[in-house]
mmCIF file of C-alpha atoms in Angstrom:
data_model
loop_
_atom_site.group_PDB
_atom_site.id
_atom_site.type_symbol
_atom_site.label_atom_id
_atom_site.label_comp_id
_atom_site.label_asym_id
_atom_site.label_seq_id
_atom_site.Cartn_x
_atom_site.Cartn_y
_atom_site.Cartn_z
ATOM 1 C CA MET A 1 45.580 -141.826 136.220
ATOM 2 C CA LYS A 2 46.811 -144.982 134.491
ATOM 3 C CA TRP A 3 50.245 -146.410 135.239
ATOM 4 C CA LEU A 4 51.702 -148.024 132.133
ATOM 5 C CA ASN A 5 53.148 -151.538 132.034
ATOM 6 C CA LYS A 6 55.333 -153.284 129.482
ATOM 7 C CA THR A 7 52.708 -153.165 126.724
ATOM 8 C CA LEU A 8 52.737 -150.193 124.371
ATOM 9 C CA ASP A 9 49.047 -149.389 124.756
ATOM 10 C CA PHE A 10 47.957 -146.027 126.151
ATOM 11 C CA PRO A 11 44.539 -145.153 127.569
ATOM 12 C CA PRO A 12 42.060 -143.306 125.317
ATOM 13 C CA LEU A 13 43.044 -139.650 124.898
ATOM 14 C CA LYS A 14 39.735 -138.526 126.394
ATOM 15 C CA GLU A 15 40.990 -139.841 129.748
ATOM 16 C CA ALA A 16 43.681 -137.132 129.943
ATOM 17 C CA ASN A 17 43.187 -134.677 132.778
ATOM 18 C CA PRO A 18 42.405 -130.977 132.067
ATOM 19 C CA ASP A 19 46.139 -130.201 131.786
ATOM 20 C CA GLY A 20 46.601 -132.964 129.227
ATOM 21 C CA LEU A 21 48.333 -135.532 131.440
ATOM 22 C CA LEU A 22 47.300 -138.957 130.154
ATOM 23 C CA ALA A 23 49.477 -141.617 131.773
ATOM 24 C CA VAL A 24 52.475 -142.253 134.006
ATOM 25 C CA GLY A 25 55.342 -144.724 133.894
ATOM 26 C CA GLY A 26 56.274 -147.272 131.283
ATOM 27 C CA ASP A 27 59.606 -146.798 129.578
ATOM 28 C CA LEU A 28 61.338 -144.671 126.971
ATOM 29 C CA SER A 29 62.029 -147.403 124.465
ATOM 30 C CA PRO A 30 62.199 -146.081 120.902
ATOM 31 C CA GLU A 31 59.195 -148.247 120.030
ATOM 32 C CA ARG A 32 57.025 -146.772 122.806
ATOM 33 C CA VAL A 33 58.072 -143.185 122.150
ATOM 34 C CA LEU A 34 57.408 -143.454 118.421
ATOM 35 C CA TYR A 35 54.073 -145.193 119.055
ATOM 36 C CA ALA A 36 53.159 -142.352 121.411
ATOM 37 C CA TYR A 37 53.846 -139.658 118.809
ATOM 38 C CA GLN A 38 51.908 -141.576 116.186
ATOM 39 C CA ASN A 39 48.922 -141.487 118.554
ATOM 40 C CA GLY A 40 49.092 -137.834 119.593
ATOM 41 C CA ILE A 41 51.039 -138.380 122.828
ATOM 42 C CA PHE A 42 54.465 -137.143 123.943
ATOM 43 C CA PRO A 43 56.692 -137.594 127.027
ATOM 44 C CA TRP A 44 57.565 -134.594 129.198
ATOM 45 C CA TYR A 45 58.781 -134.754 132.780
ATOM 46 C CA GLU A 46 61.535 -133.593 135.129
ATOM 47 C CA SER A 47 64.504 -135.815 135.977
ATOM 48 C CA ASP A 48 63.182 -136.511 139.501
ATOM 49 C CA GLN A 49 59.721 -137.567 138.255
ATOM 50 C CA PRO A 50 58.377 -140.772 136.718
ATOM 51 C CA ILE A 51 57.809 -140.617 132.970
ATOM 52 C CA LEU A 52 54.742 -138.472 132.244
ATOM 53 C CA TRP A 53 52.800 -138.801 128.986
ATOM 54 C CA TRP A 54 50.744 -135.896 127.616
ATOM 55 C CA ALA A 55 47.948 -135.376 125.088
ATOM 56 C CA PRO A 56 46.762 -131.772 125.628
ATOM 57 C CA ASP A 57 43.511 -130.317 124.359
ATOM 58 C CA PRO A 58 43.820 -127.878 122.704
ATOM 59 C CA ARG A 59 47.040 -128.631 120.845
ATOM 60 C CA PHE A 60 49.333 -125.780 119.807
ATOM 61 C CA VAL A 61 50.438 -125.976 116.166
ATOM 62 C CA LEU A 62 51.928 -123.838 113.432
ATOM 63 C CA TYR A 63 50.688 -123.972 109.863
ATOM 64 C CA PRO A 64 53.739 -123.155 107.721
ATOM 65 C CA HIS A 65 51.762 -120.834 105.450
ATOM 66 C CA LYS A 66 50.767 -118.804 108.534
ATOM 67 C CA LEU A 67 54.340 -118.291 109.731
ATOM 68 C CA LYS A 68 54.814 -114.728 110.993
ATOM 69 C CA ILE A 69 58.164 -113.036 110.440
ATOM 70 C CA SER A 70 58.867 -109.659 112.005
ATOM 71 C CA LYS A 71 60.400 -106.828 109.969
ATOM 72 C CA SER A 72 63.635 -107.038 111.937
ATOM 73 C CA THR A 73 63.885 -110.782 111.321
ATOM 74 C CA LYS A 74 63.191 -110.288 107.612
ATOM 75 C CA GLN A 75 66.191 -107.965 107.486
ATOM 76 C CA ILE A 76 68.376 -110.639 109.082
ATOM 77 C CA LEU A 77 67.111 -113.245 106.613
ATOM 78 C CA LYS A 78 68.212 -111.065 103.676
ATOM 79 C CA ASN A 79 71.823 -111.563 104.704
ATOM 80 C CA PRO A 80 71.838 -114.206 107.453
ATOM 81 C CA PRO A 81 75.033 -114.511 109.511
ATOM 82 C CA PHE A 82 74.422 -118.253 109.871
ATOM 83 C CA GLU A 83 74.683 -121.492 107.938
ATOM 84 C CA ILE A 84 71.632 -123.743 108.388
ATOM 85 C CA THR A 85 71.908 -127.522 108.016
ATOM 86 C CA VAL A 86 69.624 -130.495 108.679
ATOM 87 C CA ASN A 87 70.704 -133.733 110.354
ATOM 88 C CA ARG A 88 74.391 -132.883 110.360
ATOM 89 C CA ASN A 89 74.884 -133.405 114.115
ATOM 90 C CA PHE A 90 71.740 -134.574 115.887
ATOM 91 C CA GLU A 91 73.523 -135.644 119.069
ATOM 92 C CA ALA A 92 75.201 -132.264 119.534
ATOM 93 C CA VAL A 93 71.868 -130.487 119.089
ATOM 94 C CA ILE A 94 69.914 -132.549 121.609
ATOM 95 C CA LYS A 95 72.740 -132.367 124.155
ATOM 96 C CA SER A 96 72.909 -128.593 123.741
ATOM 97 C CA CYS A 97 69.130 -128.382 124.232
ATOM 98 C CA ALA A 98 69.581 -130.350 127.450
ATOM 99 C CA THR A 99 72.396 -128.238 128.888
ATOM 100 C CA VAL A 100 71.742 -124.673 127.714
ATOM 101 C CA LYS A 101 70.777 -122.326 130.543
ATOM 102 C CA ARG A 102 67.202 -121.049 130.430
ATOM 103 C CA GLU A 103 65.457 -118.354 132.430
ATOM 104 C CA ALA A 104 63.382 -119.606 135.384
ATOM 105 C CA GLN A 105 64.505 -123.199 134.796
ATOM 106 C CA SER A 106 66.964 -124.882 137.147
ATOM 107 C CA GLY A 107 67.086 -128.342 135.554
ATOM 108 C CA THR A 108 66.275 -130.131 132.316
ATOM 109 C CA TRP A 109 63.586 -132.533 131.160
ATOM 110 C CA ILE A 110 65.944 -133.919 128.492
ATOM 111 C CA THR A 111 67.452 -136.748 130.542
ATOM 112 C CA ASP A 112 70.311 -139.008 129.481
ATOM 113 C CA GLU A 113 67.800 -141.776 128.823
ATOM 114 C CA MET A 114 65.749 -139.457 126.631
ATOM 115 C CA ILE A 115 68.856 -138.402 124.709
ATOM 116 C CA GLY A 116 69.653 -142.053 124.042
ATOM 117 C CA THR A 117 66.137 -142.793 122.807
ATOM 118 C CA TYR A 118 65.912 -139.816 120.469
ATOM 119 C CA CYS A 119 69.387 -140.481 119.083
ATOM 120 C CA GLU A 120 68.224 -144.012 118.258
ATOM 121 C CA LEU A 121 65.059 -142.623 116.633
ATOM 122 C CA HIS A 122 67.324 -140.354 114.606
ATOM 123 C CA ARG A 123 69.344 -143.347 113.439
ATOM 124 C CA ARG A 124 66.066 -144.984 112.401
ATOM 125 C CA GLY A 125 65.085 -141.918 110.378
ATOM 126 C CA PHE A 126 62.303 -140.520 112.595
ATOM 127 C CA ALA A 127 64.044 -137.774 114.582
ATOM 128 C CA LYS A 128 65.500 -134.753 112.797
ATOM 129 C CA SER A 129 67.774 -131.938 113.846
ATOM 130 C CA VAL A 130 68.377 -128.458 112.500
ATOM 131 C CA GLU A 131 71.816 -126.981 113.113
ATOM 132 C CA VAL A 132 72.736 -123.299 113.061
ATOM 133 C CA TRP A 133 76.414 -122.559 112.490
ATOM 134 C CA GLN A 134 78.435 -119.367 112.771
ATOM 135 C CA ASN A 135 82.115 -119.375 111.862
ATOM 136 C CA LYS A 136 81.893 -123.183 111.784
ATOM 137 C CA LYS A 137 80.698 -123.325 115.400
ATOM 138 C CA LEU A 138 77.304 -124.723 116.456
ATOM 139 C CA VAL A 139 75.457 -121.731 117.904
ATOM 140 C CA GLY A 140 71.828 -122.861 117.769
ATOM 141 C CA GLY A 141 69.438 -125.537 116.672
ATOM 142 C CA LEU A 142 66.328 -127.581 117.280
ATOM 143 C CA TYR A 143 65.127 -131.170 117.021
ATOM 144 C CA GLY A 144 61.902 -133.129 116.790
ATOM 145 C CA ILE A 145 60.061 -136.127 115.358
ATOM 146 C CA GLU A 146 58.803 -136.405 111.778
ATOM 147 C CA LEU A 147 55.549 -138.282 111.134
ATOM 148 C CA ASN A 148 54.169 -139.407 107.762
ATOM 149 C CA ASP A 149 56.409 -136.861 105.973
ATOM 150 C CA THR A 150 53.683 -134.298 106.748
ATOM 151 C CA ILE A 151 54.055 -133.436 110.454
ATOM 152 C CA PHE A 152 57.072 -132.243 112.408
ATOM 153 C CA CYS A 153 56.712 -132.501 116.184
ATOM 154 C CA GLY A 154 59.112 -129.918 117.563
ATOM 155 C CA GLU A 155 60.706 -130.852 120.873
ATOM 156 C CA SER A 156 63.264 -128.252 121.913
ATOM 157 C CA MET A 157 65.582 -125.560 120.611
ATOM 158 C CA PHE A 158 68.616 -123.699 121.877
ATOM 159 C CA SER A 159 70.678 -120.609 121.088
ATOM 160 C CA TYR A 160 74.148 -119.562 122.139
ATOM 161 C CA VAL A 161 73.933 -116.311 120.156
ATOM 162 C CA SER A 162 71.036 -113.953 119.496
ATOM 163 C CA ASN A 163 68.485 -115.062 116.865
ATOM 164 C CA ALA A 164 70.245 -118.359 116.096
ATOM 165 C CA SER A 165 67.400 -120.746 116.895
ATOM 166 C CA LYS A 166 64.795 -118.342 115.498
ATOM 167 C CA ILE A 167 66.540 -118.099 112.138
ATOM 168 C CA GLY A 168 67.078 -121.857 112.130
ATOM 169 C CA PHE A 169 63.414 -122.541 112.880
ATOM 170 C CA ILE A 170 62.093 -120.049 110.330
ATOM 171 C CA SER A 171 64.424 -121.311 107.602
ATOM 172 C CA PHE A 172 63.455 -124.900 108.363
ATOM 173 C CA VAL A 173 59.731 -124.130 108.198
ATOM 174 C CA GLN A 174 60.058 -122.077 105.015
ATOM 175 C CA ASN A 175 61.929 -124.863 103.242
ATOM 176 C CA SER A 176 59.697 -127.700 104.447
ATOM 177 C CA ASN A 177 56.692 -129.408 102.908
ATOM 178 C CA TYR A 178 54.978 -130.133 106.217
ATOM 179 C CA THR A 179 51.251 -129.694 106.665
ATOM 180 C CA ILE A 180 51.702 -128.611 110.282
ATOM 181 C CA ILE A 181 54.419 -128.104 112.866
ATOM 182 C CA ASP A 182 53.339 -129.552 116.215
ATOM 183 C CA CYS A 183 54.379 -127.130 118.969
ATOM 184 C CA GLN A 184 52.541 -129.198 121.618
ATOM 185 C CA LEU A 185 51.907 -126.495 124.253
ATOM 186 C CA HIS A 186 51.353 -122.752 124.136
ATOM 187 C CA THR A 187 54.246 -120.331 124.522
ATOM 188 C CA ASN A 188 54.204 -116.619 123.809
ATOM 189 C CA TYR A 189 57.297 -117.026 121.630
ATOM 190 C CA LEU A 190 55.663 -119.590 119.340
ATOM 191 C CA GLU A 191 52.454 -117.579 119.250
ATOM 192 C CA SER A 192 54.474 -114.600 118.014
ATOM 193 C CA LEU A 193 55.619 -116.785 115.104
ATOM 194 C CA GLY A 194 52.040 -117.634 114.171
ATOM 195 C CA ALA A 195 51.315 -120.794 116.136
ATOM 196 C CA GLU A 196 47.706 -121.313 117.217
ATOM 197 C CA PRO A 197 45.547 -123.736 119.212
ATOM 198 C CA ILE A 198 43.478 -126.435 117.540
ATOM 199 C CA SER A 199 41.359 -129.131 119.118
ATOM 200 C CA ARG A 200 42.941 -132.449 119.983
ATOM 201 C CA LEU A 201 40.389 -134.131 117.717
ATOM 202 C CA LYS A 202 41.455 -132.004 114.753
ATOM 203 C CA PHE A 203 45.113 -132.700 115.490
ATOM 204 C CA MET A 204 44.420 -136.425 115.516
ATOM 205 C CA ASP A 205 42.915 -136.132 112.048
ATOM 206 C CA TYR A 206 46.308 -134.967 110.773
ATOM 207 C CA LEU A 207 47.939 -138.091 112.197
ATOM 208 C CA LYS A 208 45.780 -140.469 110.158
ATOM 209 C CA PRO A 209 47.747 -142.230 107.369
#
C-alpha cells in the first residue's frame, strides 16, 4: 500500500486492493482532492485514521434515465411538501451531513478538515449542494463534486424529516443533464433508486475529457 507524499500523483488504479483501497496519507488540499476525483479516486476514512483513498472495482453509479421512483414517492412528488434549491447554503448542508445521527454509526467521516476543503471546492465552482426546505427550515440535502459538467460524484446526504433527502435527490437527478451520478459504493438504498455496478475501467471512460 503506497503512502502519499507532497506530490499529487497516485499509484495506478490497478494497484488498489480488492476492497478498492488505493493509497494512504497525503493531504486534503483542494488541489489533491479535485485531482483525485478527476482520476476516479475519492477520500473516505474515519476521524481517527490516516487519509484513505479509494478506487473501487466495480463502481456503483446511477444513470439518470434509469432512476426508479416508487409509487408512494410519485404521489409525494405530485404535491411535494418541500422547496428544493441548489447551492443556496453549501456549508449548512455539509455540516448537517457530518452531524446528523445515523443508525449503526457512532462517528463521522466528514471531518472539520474535509468540510474546509469541500467548502473551498464549492467556492471554486466544483462542489455543489442540494437543499431541501420545509417552512423555510433546512430539513434535508446532499452534496458532491461535479466533473466535466457530465458527472456528479455524490458524497453524502441527510434528512431531518421523512423523505426529505430522497425527494431532494430525485428532483436533482430529474432536473440534471448529467450522464451518470457516481454513487461510489453499493448501498441497498441507492440500488432501490436504480443505481448499478459498472467496471472501474468503464467508469474511467466517463471521466475522459
